[in-house]
Short mmCIF file of C-alpha atoms in Angstrom, two decimals:
data_model
loop_
_atom_site.label_atom_id
_atom_site.label_comp_id
_atom_site.label_asym_id
_atom_site.label_seq_id
_atom_site.Cartn_x
_atom_site.Cartn_y
_atom_site.Cartn_z
CA UNK A 1 -47.68 -2.46 1.23
CA UNK A 2 -45.98 -2.64 4.61
CA UNK A 3 -48.09 -1.73 7.63
CA UNK A 4 -47.44 1.64 9.21
CA UNK A 5 -45.03 1.78 12.13
CA UNK A 6 -46.24 2.85 15.58
CA UNK A 7 -46.02 6.53 16.41
CA UNK A 8 -42.97 6.13 18.68
CA UNK A 9 -41.05 4.38 15.90
CA UNK A 10 -41.98 7.02 13.32
CA UNK A 11 -40.89 9.76 15.69
CA UNK A 12 -37.60 7.93 16.28
CA UNK A 13 -36.94 7.72 12.52
CA UNK A 14 -37.72 11.42 12.05
CA UNK A 15 -35.30 12.31 14.83
CA UNK A 16 -32.66 9.99 13.38
CA UNK A 17 -33.01 11.64 9.97
CA UNK A 18 -32.31 15.03 11.56
CA UNK A 19 -29.30 13.67 13.43
CA UNK A 20 -27.89 12.26 10.17
CA UNK A 21 -27.59 15.69 8.61
CA UNK A 22 -23.82 15.22 8.26
CA UNK A 23 -24.37 12.54 5.57
CA UNK A 24 -25.55 12.96 2.01
CA UNK A 25 -29.11 12.06 0.98
CA UNK A 26 -28.23 8.62 -0.43
CA UNK A 27 -26.39 7.53 2.71
CA UNK A 28 -29.06 9.01 4.97
CA UNK A 29 -31.88 7.19 3.15
CA UNK A 30 -29.99 3.92 3.24
CA UNK A 31 -29.49 4.14 7.01
CA UNK A 32 -33.14 5.06 7.56
CA UNK A 33 -34.22 2.04 5.48
CA UNK A 34 -31.95 -0.27 7.45
CA UNK A 35 -33.15 1.14 10.78
CA UNK A 36 -36.77 0.82 9.63
CA UNK A 37 -36.17 -2.85 8.88
CA UNK A 38 -34.56 -3.37 12.30
CA UNK A 39 -37.51 -1.74 14.05
CA UNK A 40 -39.99 -3.97 12.23
CA UNK A 41 -38.11 -7.01 13.54
CA UNK A 42 -38.47 -5.91 17.16
CA UNK A 43 -41.11 -7.77 19.23
CA UNK A 44 -43.22 -4.64 19.70
CA UNK A 45 -42.19 -3.02 16.40
CA UNK A 46 -40.97 0.06 18.27
CA UNK A 47 -44.24 0.68 20.07
CA UNK A 48 -42.48 2.52 22.91
CA UNK A 49 -39.25 4.43 23.42
CA UNK A 50 -37.90 2.01 26.01
CA UNK A 51 -37.86 -0.81 23.45
CA UNK A 52 -36.23 1.42 20.82
CA UNK A 53 -33.54 2.75 23.12
CA UNK A 54 -32.80 -0.73 24.47
CA UNK A 55 -32.16 -2.23 21.03
CA UNK A 56 -30.96 0.75 18.97
CA UNK A 57 -29.90 3.42 21.43
CA UNK A 58 -31.12 6.98 21.16
CA UNK A 59 -31.37 8.61 17.75
CA UNK A 60 -28.31 10.73 18.53
CA UNK A 61 -26.28 7.70 19.64
CA UNK A 62 -27.22 5.74 16.53
CA UNK A 63 -26.44 8.68 14.24
CA UNK A 64 -23.02 9.08 15.86
CA UNK A 65 -22.10 5.56 14.68
CA UNK A 66 -22.45 6.76 11.10
CA UNK A 67 -20.47 9.97 11.41
CA UNK A 68 -18.36 10.26 8.27
CA UNK A 69 -14.80 9.10 8.73
CA UNK A 70 -11.95 8.52 6.34
CA UNK A 71 -11.74 4.83 5.37
CA UNK A 72 -8.29 4.62 7.03
CA UNK A 73 -9.95 5.32 10.40
CA UNK A 74 -12.45 2.44 10.34
CA UNK A 75 -12.32 0.28 13.44
CA UNK A 76 -11.57 -3.15 11.99
CA UNK A 77 -8.22 -2.60 10.22
CA UNK A 78 -7.92 -0.09 7.47
CA UNK A 79 -10.60 -0.25 4.79
CA UNK A 80 -8.00 0.90 2.30
CA UNK A 81 -5.69 -1.97 3.22
CA UNK A 82 -8.58 -4.41 2.87
CA UNK A 83 -9.40 -3.15 -0.63
CA UNK A 84 -5.71 -3.19 -1.51
CA UNK A 85 -5.41 -6.85 -0.52
CA UNK A 86 -8.51 -8.22 -2.21
CA UNK A 87 -7.71 -6.23 -5.33
CA UNK A 88 -3.96 -6.76 -5.42
CA UNK A 89 -3.29 -10.44 -4.75
CA UNK A 90 -5.26 -11.80 -7.75
CA UNK A 91 -3.65 -9.12 -9.95
CA UNK A 92 -0.20 -10.24 -8.79
CA UNK A 93 -1.11 -13.87 -9.49
CA UNK A 94 -2.34 -13.02 -13.00
CA UNK A 95 0.80 -10.97 -13.67
CA UNK A 96 2.90 -14.01 -12.75
CA UNK A 97 0.78 -16.23 -15.00
CA UNK A 98 1.25 -13.75 -17.86
CA UNK A 99 5.03 -13.80 -17.43
CA UNK A 100 5.12 -17.61 -17.29
CA UNK A 101 2.96 -18.01 -20.40
CA UNK A 102 4.99 -15.45 -22.37
CA UNK A 103 8.28 -17.17 -21.61
CA UNK A 104 7.38 -20.84 -21.58
CA UNK A 105 4.10 -21.17 -23.45
CA UNK A 106 3.92 -22.06 -27.16
CA UNK A 107 2.34 -18.74 -28.07
CA UNK A 108 3.78 -18.24 -31.55
CA UNK A 109 5.16 -20.14 -34.49
CA UNK A 110 8.16 -19.54 -36.68
CA UNK A 111 9.26 -21.37 -39.75
CA UNK A 112 12.75 -22.84 -39.57
CA UNK A 113 13.98 -25.02 -42.44
CA UNK A 114 10.38 -25.61 -43.49
CA UNK A 115 9.29 -26.91 -40.08
CA UNK A 116 6.88 -25.34 -37.60
CA UNK A 117 8.51 -24.76 -34.23
CA UNK A 118 6.95 -23.32 -31.06
CA UNK A 119 8.76 -20.47 -29.39
CA UNK A 120 7.89 -17.51 -27.25
CA UNK A 121 6.97 -14.28 -29.00
CA UNK A 122 9.75 -12.59 -27.07
CA UNK A 123 12.45 -14.40 -29.08
CA UNK A 124 12.59 -11.90 -31.93
CA UNK A 125 12.49 -8.92 -29.57
CA UNK A 126 15.23 -10.47 -27.41
CA UNK A 127 17.47 -10.89 -30.43
CA UNK A 128 17.08 -7.18 -31.15
CA UNK A 129 17.03 -5.63 -27.70
CA UNK A 130 18.98 -8.19 -25.71
CA UNK A 131 18.28 -9.94 -22.40
CA UNK A 132 16.80 -6.72 -20.97
CA UNK A 133 13.54 -7.64 -22.70
CA UNK A 134 12.85 -9.87 -19.69
CA UNK A 135 11.79 -6.76 -17.78
CA UNK A 136 8.82 -6.26 -20.09
CA UNK A 137 7.05 -9.35 -18.76
CA UNK A 138 8.42 -9.05 -15.23
CA UNK A 139 7.42 -5.41 -14.84
CA UNK A 140 3.68 -6.06 -14.19
CA UNK A 141 4.69 -8.50 -11.44
CA UNK A 142 6.92 -5.90 -9.82
CA UNK A 143 4.33 -3.12 -10.14
CA UNK A 144 1.49 -5.18 -8.67
CA UNK A 145 3.72 -6.44 -5.83
CA UNK A 146 4.84 -2.89 -5.07
CA UNK A 147 1.24 -1.68 -4.78
CA UNK A 148 0.53 -4.55 -2.40
CA UNK A 149 3.54 -3.75 -0.26
CA UNK A 150 2.98 0.00 0.03
CA UNK A 151 0.16 2.43 -0.68
CA UNK A 152 1.50 5.94 -1.02
CA UNK A 153 1.90 8.72 -3.56
CA UNK A 154 5.18 7.33 -4.86
CA UNK A 155 3.83 3.84 -5.57
CA UNK A 156 0.67 5.36 -7.06
CA UNK A 157 2.76 7.38 -9.53
CA UNK A 158 4.84 4.31 -10.40
CA UNK A 159 1.65 2.31 -10.91
CA UNK A 160 0.22 5.01 -13.16
CA UNK A 161 3.39 5.16 -15.24
CA UNK A 162 3.38 1.37 -15.51
CA UNK A 163 -0.24 1.33 -16.69
CA UNK A 164 0.56 4.00 -19.31
CA UNK A 165 3.64 2.06 -20.44
CA UNK A 166 1.70 -1.16 -21.00
CA UNK A 167 -1.08 0.71 -22.75
CA UNK A 168 1.60 1.80 -25.24
CA UNK A 169 2.89 -1.79 -25.45
CA UNK A 170 -0.63 -2.98 -26.28
CA UNK A 171 -1.04 -0.43 -29.06
CA UNK A 172 2.46 -0.72 -30.49
CA UNK A 173 2.44 -4.51 -30.31
CA UNK A 174 -1.17 -5.01 -31.39
CA UNK A 175 -0.09 -7.39 -34.14
CA UNK A 176 1.76 -9.68 -31.74
CA UNK A 177 2.94 -9.69 -28.17
CA UNK A 178 0.94 -6.60 -27.24
CA UNK A 179 -2.31 -8.58 -27.36
CA UNK A 180 -1.12 -10.81 -24.52
CA UNK A 181 -0.75 -7.77 -22.29
CA UNK A 182 -4.34 -6.52 -22.71
CA UNK A 183 -5.82 -8.28 -19.60
CA UNK A 184 -2.94 -7.35 -17.29
CA UNK A 185 -3.02 -3.76 -18.60
CA UNK A 186 -6.70 -3.53 -17.62
CA UNK A 187 -5.79 -4.86 -14.17
CA UNK A 188 -2.88 -2.45 -13.76
CA UNK A 189 -5.17 0.49 -14.53
CA UNK A 190 -7.69 -0.91 -12.05
CA UNK A 191 -5.06 -1.24 -9.32
CA UNK A 192 -4.25 2.45 -9.76
CA UNK A 193 -7.77 3.85 -10.14
CA UNK A 194 -10.10 1.55 -8.19
CA UNK A 195 -9.01 2.55 -4.64
CA UNK A 196 -9.32 6.21 -5.59
CA UNK A 197 -12.82 5.68 -7.03
CA UNK A 198 -14.06 3.43 -4.22
CA UNK A 199 -12.78 5.79 -1.50
CA UNK A 200 -14.92 8.67 -2.75
CA UNK A 201 -17.56 7.95 -0.10
CA UNK A 202 -18.18 5.67 2.85
CA UNK A 203 -20.90 3.77 0.96
CA UNK A 204 -19.17 3.57 -2.43
CA UNK A 205 -19.79 0.54 -4.62
CA UNK A 206 -19.22 -0.33 -8.31
CA UNK A 207 -21.63 1.87 -10.26
CA UNK A 208 -23.90 0.63 -13.01
CA UNK A 209 -21.86 2.47 -15.66
CA UNK A 210 -18.65 0.71 -14.62
CA UNK A 211 -20.31 -2.70 -14.59
CA UNK A 212 -21.91 -2.12 -17.99
CA UNK A 213 -18.55 -0.97 -19.38
CA UNK A 214 -16.90 -4.14 -18.03
CA UNK A 215 -19.62 -6.30 -19.55
CA UNK A 216 -19.19 -4.58 -22.92
CA UNK A 217 -15.43 -5.15 -22.72
CA UNK A 218 -15.97 -8.90 -22.31
CA UNK A 219 -18.54 -8.96 -25.13
CA UNK A 220 -16.21 -7.05 -27.46
CA UNK A 221 -13.46 -9.56 -26.69
CA UNK A 222 -15.84 -12.37 -27.61
CA UNK A 223 -16.82 -10.72 -30.89
CA UNK A 224 -13.15 -10.18 -31.70
CA UNK A 225 -12.16 -13.79 -30.99
CA UNK A 226 -15.11 -16.03 -31.84
CA UNK A 227 -15.68 -15.15 -35.49
CA UNK A 228 -12.09 -15.85 -36.66
CA UNK A 229 -12.01 -18.98 -34.49
CA UNK A 230 -15.15 -20.31 -36.18
CA UNK A 231 -13.72 -19.55 -39.62
CA UNK A 232 -10.51 -21.43 -38.85
CA UNK A 233 -12.11 -24.32 -36.93
CA UNK A 234 -12.12 -27.74 -38.55
CA UNK A 235 -13.55 -29.60 -35.54
CA UNK A 236 -16.62 -29.37 -33.35
CA UNK A 237 -17.69 -25.72 -33.41
CA UNK A 238 -19.66 -26.19 -30.16
CA UNK A 239 -16.33 -26.27 -28.34
CA UNK A 240 -16.09 -22.62 -29.36
CA UNK A 241 -19.75 -21.59 -29.27
CA UNK A 242 -20.66 -23.09 -25.85
CA UNK A 243 -17.99 -21.25 -23.81
CA UNK A 244 -18.75 -18.06 -25.76
CA UNK A 245 -22.45 -18.30 -24.88
CA UNK A 246 -21.65 -18.88 -21.18
CA UNK A 247 -19.26 -15.91 -21.04
CA UNK A 248 -21.71 -13.73 -22.94
CA UNK A 249 -24.59 -14.54 -20.57
CA UNK A 250 -22.43 -13.91 -17.50
CA UNK A 251 -21.27 -10.58 -18.95
CA UNK A 252 -24.89 -9.53 -19.58
CA UNK A 253 -25.80 -10.47 -15.99
CA UNK A 254 -22.82 -8.61 -14.47
CA UNK A 255 -24.69 -5.30 -13.88
CA UNK A 256 -27.09 -7.17 -11.56
CA UNK A 257 -24.25 -7.21 -8.97
CA UNK A 258 -24.99 -10.84 -8.11
CA UNK A 259 -22.14 -12.46 -6.17
CA UNK A 260 -22.48 -15.78 -8.02
CA UNK A 261 -22.27 -14.03 -11.41
CA UNK A 262 -18.96 -12.41 -10.47
CA UNK A 263 -17.51 -15.70 -9.19
CA UNK A 264 -18.78 -17.59 -12.24
CA UNK A 265 -17.25 -15.04 -14.61
CA UNK A 266 -13.85 -15.35 -12.89
CA UNK A 267 -13.96 -19.16 -12.99
CA UNK A 268 -15.18 -19.24 -16.61
CA UNK A 269 -12.36 -16.90 -17.64
CA UNK A 270 -9.73 -19.09 -15.98
CA UNK A 271 -11.21 -22.22 -17.54
CA UNK A 272 -11.08 -20.64 -21.00
CA UNK A 273 -7.40 -19.76 -20.44
CA UNK A 274 -6.68 -23.30 -19.19
CA UNK A 275 -8.42 -24.80 -22.23
CA UNK A 276 -6.40 -22.58 -24.56
CA UNK A 277 -3.14 -23.54 -22.88
CA UNK A 278 -4.04 -27.24 -23.04
CA UNK A 279 -4.76 -27.04 -26.76
CA UNK A 280 -1.65 -24.94 -27.39
CA UNK A 281 0.67 -27.37 -25.60
CA UNK A 282 -0.99 -30.30 -27.35
CA UNK A 283 -0.62 -28.76 -30.81
CA UNK A 284 2.68 -27.02 -31.35
CA UNK A 285 2.25 -23.40 -32.34
CA UNK A 286 -1.57 -23.42 -31.97
CA UNK A 287 -2.56 -19.83 -32.85
CA UNK A 288 -5.86 -20.07 -30.95
CA UNK A 289 -4.09 -19.34 -27.67
CA UNK A 290 -4.20 -15.59 -28.24
CA UNK A 291 -8.01 -15.76 -28.61
CA UNK A 292 -8.57 -17.80 -25.46
CA UNK A 293 -5.99 -15.80 -23.50
CA UNK A 294 -7.58 -12.47 -24.34
CA UNK A 295 -11.20 -13.53 -23.84
CA UNK A 296 -10.48 -15.51 -20.68
CA UNK A 297 -8.18 -12.81 -19.32
CA UNK A 298 -10.74 -10.05 -19.85
CA UNK A 299 -13.47 -12.16 -18.22
CA UNK A 300 -11.20 -12.80 -15.23
CA UNK A 301 -10.23 -9.11 -14.96
CA UNK A 302 -13.78 -7.76 -15.17
CA UNK A 303 -15.20 -10.41 -12.83
CA UNK A 304 -12.43 -9.83 -10.28
CA UNK A 305 -12.85 -6.06 -10.27
CA UNK A 306 -16.62 -6.35 -9.82
CA UNK A 307 -16.13 -8.85 -7.00
CA UNK A 308 -13.48 -6.74 -5.23
CA UNK A 309 -15.69 -3.65 -5.39
CA UNK A 310 -18.68 -5.60 -4.08
CA UNK A 311 -16.70 -7.09 -1.19
CA UNK A 312 -15.44 -3.63 -0.24
CA UNK A 313 -18.99 -2.26 -0.23
CA UNK A 314 -20.31 -5.12 1.92
CA UNK A 315 -17.44 -4.72 4.38
CA UNK A 316 -18.12 -1.01 4.80
CA UNK A 317 -21.81 -1.66 5.39
CA UNK A 318 -20.96 -4.14 8.14
CA UNK A 319 -18.38 -1.85 9.72
CA UNK A 320 -20.99 0.88 9.84
CA UNK A 321 -23.36 -1.58 11.58
CA UNK A 322 -26.03 -1.39 8.90
CA UNK A 323 -27.01 -5.01 9.43
#
């Protein structure tokens, strides 16, 4: 148990708690804890008011630093712009990767004169709809770029409509091309909803429920992909089981909010996608690409969203001088 603070320090904390009446209980307790830790690091541990005022200022002055402001008014650039950047650029990059893989990757097979031939899954749709089908894969790129360029009600509505559209594409195309849009659909929804959720309070961070939901999403993707892959595999099954175990462990650890877990999940997801693409290009029409794309894409999406939320939370704490 920590030793009791000197009387002057305790009185200072009591006064600070009163001055922080404009914050909610969670924020107030967090600031008191951080101030307590700062006082314990002082040479005299807050034994007199002179020492406290010299290092922390008066209770009223310190409380004023934490007066609730809208994130747009934070001193070091806009917090909303910061969240928009760290959230949006990786989403834009993944949208571009999705478009490239759909158009140029050997993601489906068709039988022509008895021979297997790799082609994009858009070929059949393009024959029916025409060249306009190109907008289906390009649209996530445009939507994510638009949200990066401008954050307003108009772009939010467009983003929402885009997320709804690709949710329909996923459901209507669940037997084919729709599966390839699952990861980017998750990211499009996140680009619309995450800023709104994270801006609900000055100390907002990814909640346990969101992290558990993300972990379950990755685990469900693994269950969906691994069993059929094992049934169809004729080679070393550890090439399937080992990555699945790694992704599963990282997903289980995600609710701990550890920075290294989030980074590892992102990297593991990208490696799984890269492995799937390598196998697919090496074996014409390899059907395993859809499994690796979905599992790796979901791992990337969930890891990225957890990381972006964590970085936003840490930035706000520093801007509010809690360290």
